[in-house]
Amino acid sequence: MKKSLTPSLLLDEQLCFALYAASRRMTAAYRPLLDALELTYPQYLVMLVLWERDGLTVSELGERLQLDSGTLTPLLKRLQQAGLVGRRRRQSDEREVEISLTETGSKLRERAAEVPRCLAEKLCMSVDAFTHLRDELKKLATQLASPTDPTSH
Amino acid sequence: MKKSLTPSLLLDEQLCFALYAASRRMTAAYRPLLDALELTYPQYLVMLVLWERDGLTVSELGERLQLDSGTLTPLLKRLQQAGLVGRRRRQSDEREVEISLTETGSKLRERAAEVPRCLAEKLCMSVDAFTHLRDELKKLATQLASPTDPTSH
DNA sequence: GAAAATTATATTGTGCACAATTAAATTTGA
DNA sequence: TCAAATTTAATTGTGCACAATATAATTTTC
């Protein structure tokens, strides 16, 4: 069984494309469920973070989700427009903008609780396979995030 | 060792977020390499397809990459602007637009050959691990693409 | 305590993604 | 044959991503 050591340019052999395609499929699978909550997928992720810990700043949210202010600022303004979050400058440091759940935003969590359940059903995966794949992806992301280290060969 | 059977809303437990974050990291890892070729990541994917088989229509490219014409049309116009591809209506069916590599586009393949090599180096993964993760992601995408089947429980 | 450096968010611009609609060419079928 | 249905791209509009820059507040340093 030959294993190529010279990485090819064939689309179907690329890890990057499998990842890219799977990620878009995942977002598409969430879409009908999130439509019911009137959330986009990235907005849903922001809400997940806030449901865990309310009152984070924009940069704290960005650190958690690995998104910058150019993405988050307009997204958060849309969530504010939708009445799900409030935004106000911190007294202690006026540069920071604190994002807080409104009562509506807080209550949305109950309706969101079934979203992961619906997805899990669609996945038809064992808990072990789910956990393993998730952790492999986390390792991959960590590896990709590390600056190229020329000492490692 | 307890394994939760009730899917949680915690960000770090989500497969979807691990996938989303890893995919963006992967694109970010390609960016410096593709900048040298003056290609974006989706443009690179289109080139991979064309290097395998030239003269595909827009919809054939879309089928391969799972992208629609709203994404591909402007992207292909930019590749045309960059002198990498040509676009012309087919004589046999004027509805179809055939995308063909220019000589410049064709030659770019040689410079692109080192891109997967650079990435492979950064990944620090065995060929087996690489192949396994890639195939797991393909299976995941397939599973997510299937219409929800209520008979499956 | 004021200038310089740093930090945090916002703004601008480009390029995807994708839904929805439109337009044009081709195929089908009564 | 010719009207209806289908197919294929293109267009339009919204919402991310992210680089680059701007703006404003705070901290540091002298």
XYZ file of C-alpha atoms (C1' of nucleotides) in Angstrom:
366
model
C 0.000 0.000 0.000
C 1.867 3.050 -1.290
C 1.589 6.298 0.627
C 2.562 9.425 -1.225
C 5.232 11.455 0.497
C 5.072 14.179 -2.127
C 1.900 16.117 -1.358
C -0.258 16.366 -4.445
C -2.322 19.169 -5.937
C -5.366 16.922 -6.388
C -8.421 18.506 -4.757
C -9.742 15.271 -3.292
C -6.462 14.542 -1.529
C -6.347 17.905 0.258
C -7.049 18.035 3.976
C -7.702 21.744 3.601
C -10.585 21.225 1.176
C -12.160 18.454 3.262
C -12.040 20.854 6.202
C -13.364 23.815 4.235
C -16.211 21.818 2.691
C -17.164 20.160 6.002
C -17.197 23.505 7.772
C -19.537 25.050 5.221
C -21.774 21.973 5.343
C -21.900 22.251 9.109
C -22.971 25.881 8.915
C -25.586 24.920 6.332
C -26.881 22.185 8.639
C -27.328 24.717 11.436
C -29.049 27.245 9.188
C -32.633 25.934 9.306
C -32.418 25.511 13.085
C -30.955 28.967 13.620
C -33.405 30.581 11.212
C -36.083 29.672 13.743
C -34.153 31.694 16.346
C -33.416 34.471 13.836
C -29.680 34.016 14.365
C -26.858 33.514 11.897
C -24.254 30.918 12.727
C -21.578 33.377 13.933
C -24.235 35.207 15.946
C -25.149 31.867 17.541
C -21.504 31.376 18.538
C -21.445 34.807 20.182
C -24.603 33.919 22.081
C -23.039 30.624 23.241
C -20.152 32.588 24.737
C -22.439 35.118 26.409
C -24.705 32.427 27.838
C -21.622 30.975 29.488
C -20.377 34.294 30.805
C -22.215 37.554 30.411
C -20.654 41.015 30.338
C -17.524 40.281 28.300
C -15.817 42.995 26.310
C -15.539 42.923 22.528
C -11.925 41.816 22.722
C -12.714 39.055 25.219
C -15.375 37.758 22.853
C -12.883 38.020 20.025
C -10.287 36.052 21.947
C -12.775 33.306 22.679
C -14.019 33.054 19.080
C -10.822 34.104 17.343
C -12.579 36.939 15.560
C -11.490 40.564 15.320
C -13.394 43.775 15.903
C -13.962 44.221 12.167
C -16.127 41.115 12.290
C -17.588 41.474 15.774
C -18.529 45.161 15.859
C -21.151 45.013 13.075
C -22.317 41.553 14.221
C -22.860 42.832 17.770
C -24.688 45.879 16.458
C -27.069 43.526 14.645
C -27.579 41.528 17.850
C -28.261 44.812 19.640
C -30.714 45.807 16.904
C -32.427 42.446 17.406
C -32.762 43.255 21.102
C -30.591 40.365 22.285
C -27.634 42.283 23.721
C -26.729 45.693 25.082
C -23.436 47.523 24.467
C -21.949 50.095 26.792
C -18.537 51.568 27.527
C -16.986 50.462 30.794
C -16.632 53.104 33.484
C -13.287 51.688 34.574
C -11.843 51.935 31.051
C -13.744 53.855 28.433
C -11.912 52.053 25.630
C -13.692 48.812 26.460
C -17.217 48.027 25.329
C -19.073 45.596 27.501
C -21.617 43.286 25.875
C -24.459 42.185 28.102
C -27.439 39.939 27.463
C -30.868 41.524 27.543
C -33.664 39.548 29.117
C -34.738 38.479 25.609
C -31.208 37.356 24.840
C -30.972 35.460 28.077
C -34.289 33.711 27.534
C -33.323 32.647 24.014
C -31.033 30.068 25.600
C -33.969 27.823 26.423
C -35.072 27.682 22.807
C -31.453 27.179 21.694
C -31.038 24.164 23.953
C -32.553 21.871 21.351
C -30.188 22.994 18.585
C -27.221 20.797 19.586
C -29.655 17.918 20.116
C -30.994 18.239 16.550
C -27.502 18.370 15.151
C -26.330 15.382 17.173
C -29.237 13.449 15.713
C -28.234 14.382 12.198
C -24.603 13.429 12.786
C -25.358 9.817 13.708
C -22.038 9.600 15.535
C -21.067 7.893 18.746
C -20.131 10.173 21.616
C -16.581 8.804 21.388
C -16.262 9.524 17.659
C -17.697 12.998 18.199
C -15.289 13.784 21.013
C -12.328 12.341 19.167
C -12.950 14.289 15.966
C -13.552 17.494 17.909
C -10.323 17.104 19.828
C -8.363 16.265 16.670
C -9.664 19.476 15.114
C -8.632 21.451 18.184
C -5.140 19.980 17.940
C -5.022 20.821 14.245
C -6.052 24.415 14.921
C -3.409 24.727 17.614
C -0.753 23.310 15.322
C -1.770 25.680 12.513
C -1.791 28.647 14.861
C 1.790 28.096 15.987
C 4.329 30.241 14.162
C 6.419 28.227 11.730
C 9.320 26.843 13.711
C 12.392 26.096 11.607
C 14.028 24.195 14.502
C 11.430 21.455 14.341
C 13.074 19.348 11.640
C -15.822 8.270 33.132
C -19.157 10.000 32.477
C -20.088 10.898 28.917
C -22.781 13.488 28.486
C -25.722 12.300 26.441
C -27.433 15.681 26.633
C -25.537 17.897 24.167
C -24.421 21.054 25.903
C -24.319 24.680 24.820
C -20.728 25.118 25.997
C -18.592 26.509 23.188
C -15.591 24.304 23.894
C -17.674 21.152 23.673
C -19.060 21.961 20.216
C -17.797 20.014 17.219
C -19.133 22.795 15.014
C -16.901 25.429 16.596
C -13.802 23.223 16.505
C -14.514 22.723 12.803
C -15.206 26.395 12.140
C -12.106 27.563 13.996
C -9.852 24.948 12.384
C -11.118 25.839 8.918
C -10.368 29.525 9.392
C -6.964 28.705 10.829
C -6.233 26.540 7.815
C -7.147 29.348 5.430
C -4.961 31.699 7.478
C -2.070 29.234 7.244
C -2.392 29.180 3.446
C -2.586 32.960 3.180
C 1.125 33.851 3.241
C 1.875 31.090 0.727
C -0.953 32.103 -1.585
C -0.122 35.790 -1.301
C 3.092 34.948 -3.128
C 0.962 33.559 -5.975
C -1.504 36.454 -5.734
C -4.349 34.034 -5.108
C -6.990 33.917 -2.385
C -7.770 30.552 -0.864
C -11.027 29.945 -2.798
C -9.257 31.060 -5.982
C -6.538 28.499 -5.229
C -9.199 25.788 -4.954
C -10.613 26.767 -8.345
C -7.123 26.562 -9.815
C -6.613 23.097 -8.291
C -9.749 21.918 -10.076
C -8.722 23.465 -13.392
C -5.197 22.058 -13.176
C -6.794 18.628 -12.896
C -9.221 19.177 -15.730
C -9.336 22.273 -17.867
C -12.362 23.620 -19.703
C -15.057 22.969 -17.109
C -18.227 25.025 -17.016
C -19.157 27.269 -14.091
C -21.659 24.729 -12.824
C -19.170 21.868 -13.102
C -16.709 23.879 -11.032
C -19.512 24.624 -8.590
C -20.384 20.966 -8.278
C -16.786 20.052 -7.554
C -16.289 22.796 -4.960
C -19.865 22.958 -3.693
C -20.083 26.646 -4.521
C -22.834 28.423 -6.417
C -22.640 30.891 -9.270
C -23.121 33.820 -6.919
C -19.745 32.958 -5.440
C -18.006 31.673 -8.546
C -18.980 34.287 -11.131
C -17.220 37.240 -9.464
C -14.325 35.022 -8.358
C -13.798 33.795 -11.932
C -13.985 37.344 -13.249
C -11.161 38.257 -10.872
C -9.128 35.266 -12.072
C -9.797 36.424 -15.632
C -8.735 39.950 -14.694
C -5.535 38.476 -13.268
C -4.934 36.758 -16.606
C -5.148 33.227 -15.224
C -8.319 32.002 -16.943
C -10.491 32.738 -19.956
C -14.303 32.619 -20.001
C -16.405 31.959 -23.077
C -19.856 30.680 -23.897
C -19.986 27.188 -25.348
C -21.092 26.887 -28.944
C -23.022 23.693 -28.199
C -25.041 25.376 -25.453
C -24.884 29.124 -25.083
C -26.100 28.937 -21.498
C -22.833 27.338 -20.413
C -19.671 29.328 -19.753
C -16.471 27.393 -20.200
C -13.517 28.307 -18.007
C -10.123 27.611 -19.527
C -6.608 28.129 -18.209
C -4.459 30.696 -19.949
C -0.797 29.882 -20.405
C -0.054 32.007 -17.326
C -2.661 30.105 -15.348
C -1.299 26.800 -16.514
C 2.267 27.702 -15.634
C 1.291 28.851 -12.148
C 0.902 25.182 -11.259
C 4.642 24.746 -10.991
C 4.973 27.507 -8.426
C 1.909 26.159 -6.583
C 3.469 22.717 -6.256
C 5.361 23.735 -3.158
C 2.275 25.013 -1.352
C 1.024 21.600 -0.114
C 4.601 20.750 0.847
C 4.887 23.853 3.045
C 1.566 23.114 4.674
C 2.437 19.485 5.299
C 5.554 20.676 7.074
C 3.565 22.979 9.285
C 1.066 20.262 10.152
C 3.661 17.893 11.630
C 1.323 14.953 11.052
C 1.948 11.419 9.933
C 0.572 10.496 6.525
C -1.797 8.093 8.263
C -3.143 10.734 10.630
C -3.518 13.168 7.742
C -5.407 10.666 5.614
C -7.569 9.531 8.486
C -8.620 13.039 9.520
C -9.290 14.006 5.907
C -11.500 10.972 5.365
C -13.353 11.535 8.633
C -14.125 15.065 7.493
C -15.375 13.778 4.155
C -17.663 11.349 5.948
C -18.898 14.153 8.191
C -19.646 16.372 5.189
C -21.525 13.534 3.502
C -23.535 12.861 6.630
C -24.387 16.549 7.014
C -25.375 16.831 3.374
C -27.930 14.046 3.592
C -31.483 15.232 4.087
C -32.754 14.558 7.608
C -34.128 11.047 7.572
C -36.784 10.446 10.213
C -36.716 6.649 9.584
C -33.184 6.379 10.954
C -34.094 5.993 14.612
C 2.185 66.163 34.724
C 2.819 66.183 29.742
C 4.603 63.737 25.634
C 5.088 59.119 23.814
C 3.735 54.530 23.557
C 0.198 51.284 24.116
C -4.420 49.442 24.067
C -9.324 48.875 22.541
C -12.742 49.616 19.447
C -14.469 51.340 15.178
C -14.155 52.196 10.199
C -13.067 51.150 5.429
C -12.325 48.204 1.665
C -11.977 43.617 -0.600
C -13.482 39.067 -1.217
C -16.043 35.355 -0.250
C -20.792 32.534 0.821
C -25.348 32.019 -0.107
C -30.427 33.064 -0.702
C -33.477 34.933 -3.973
C -34.438 36.728 -8.289
C -33.735 37.580 -13.180
C -32.603 36.638 -17.875
C -31.526 33.961 -21.605
C -31.010 29.644 -24.035
C -32.478 24.987 -24.626
C -35.459 21.074 -24.208
C -39.876 18.950 -23.879
C -44.379 17.762 -25.087
C -49.089 18.440 -26.436
C -44.390 23.988 -33.892
C -44.652 26.595 -30.353
C -45.779 27.365 -25.570
C -44.305 25.649 -21.112
C -40.852 23.831 -18.308
C -36.128 23.340 -17.416
C -31.414 24.597 -17.221
C -27.505 27.763 -16.709
C -25.361 32.063 -15.474
C -25.575 36.398 -13.781
C -27.326 39.835 -10.560
C -28.708 41.694 -6.126
C -28.594 41.993 -1.298
C -27.070 40.549 3.399
C -23.626 39.006 6.452
C -19.456 37.455 7.612
C -13.809 37.420 7.654
C -9.907 39.975 7.788
C -6.234 43.432 6.542
C -5.216 48.138 7.124
C -6.099 52.321 9.085
C -8.194 55.688 12.219
C -9.700 57.339 16.600
C -9.885 57.771 21.243
C -8.706 56.515 25.938
C -5.247 54.927 29.063
C -0.691 53.916 30.723
C 4.131 54.677 30.856
C 8.216 57.343 31.171
C 10.764 60.910 31.889
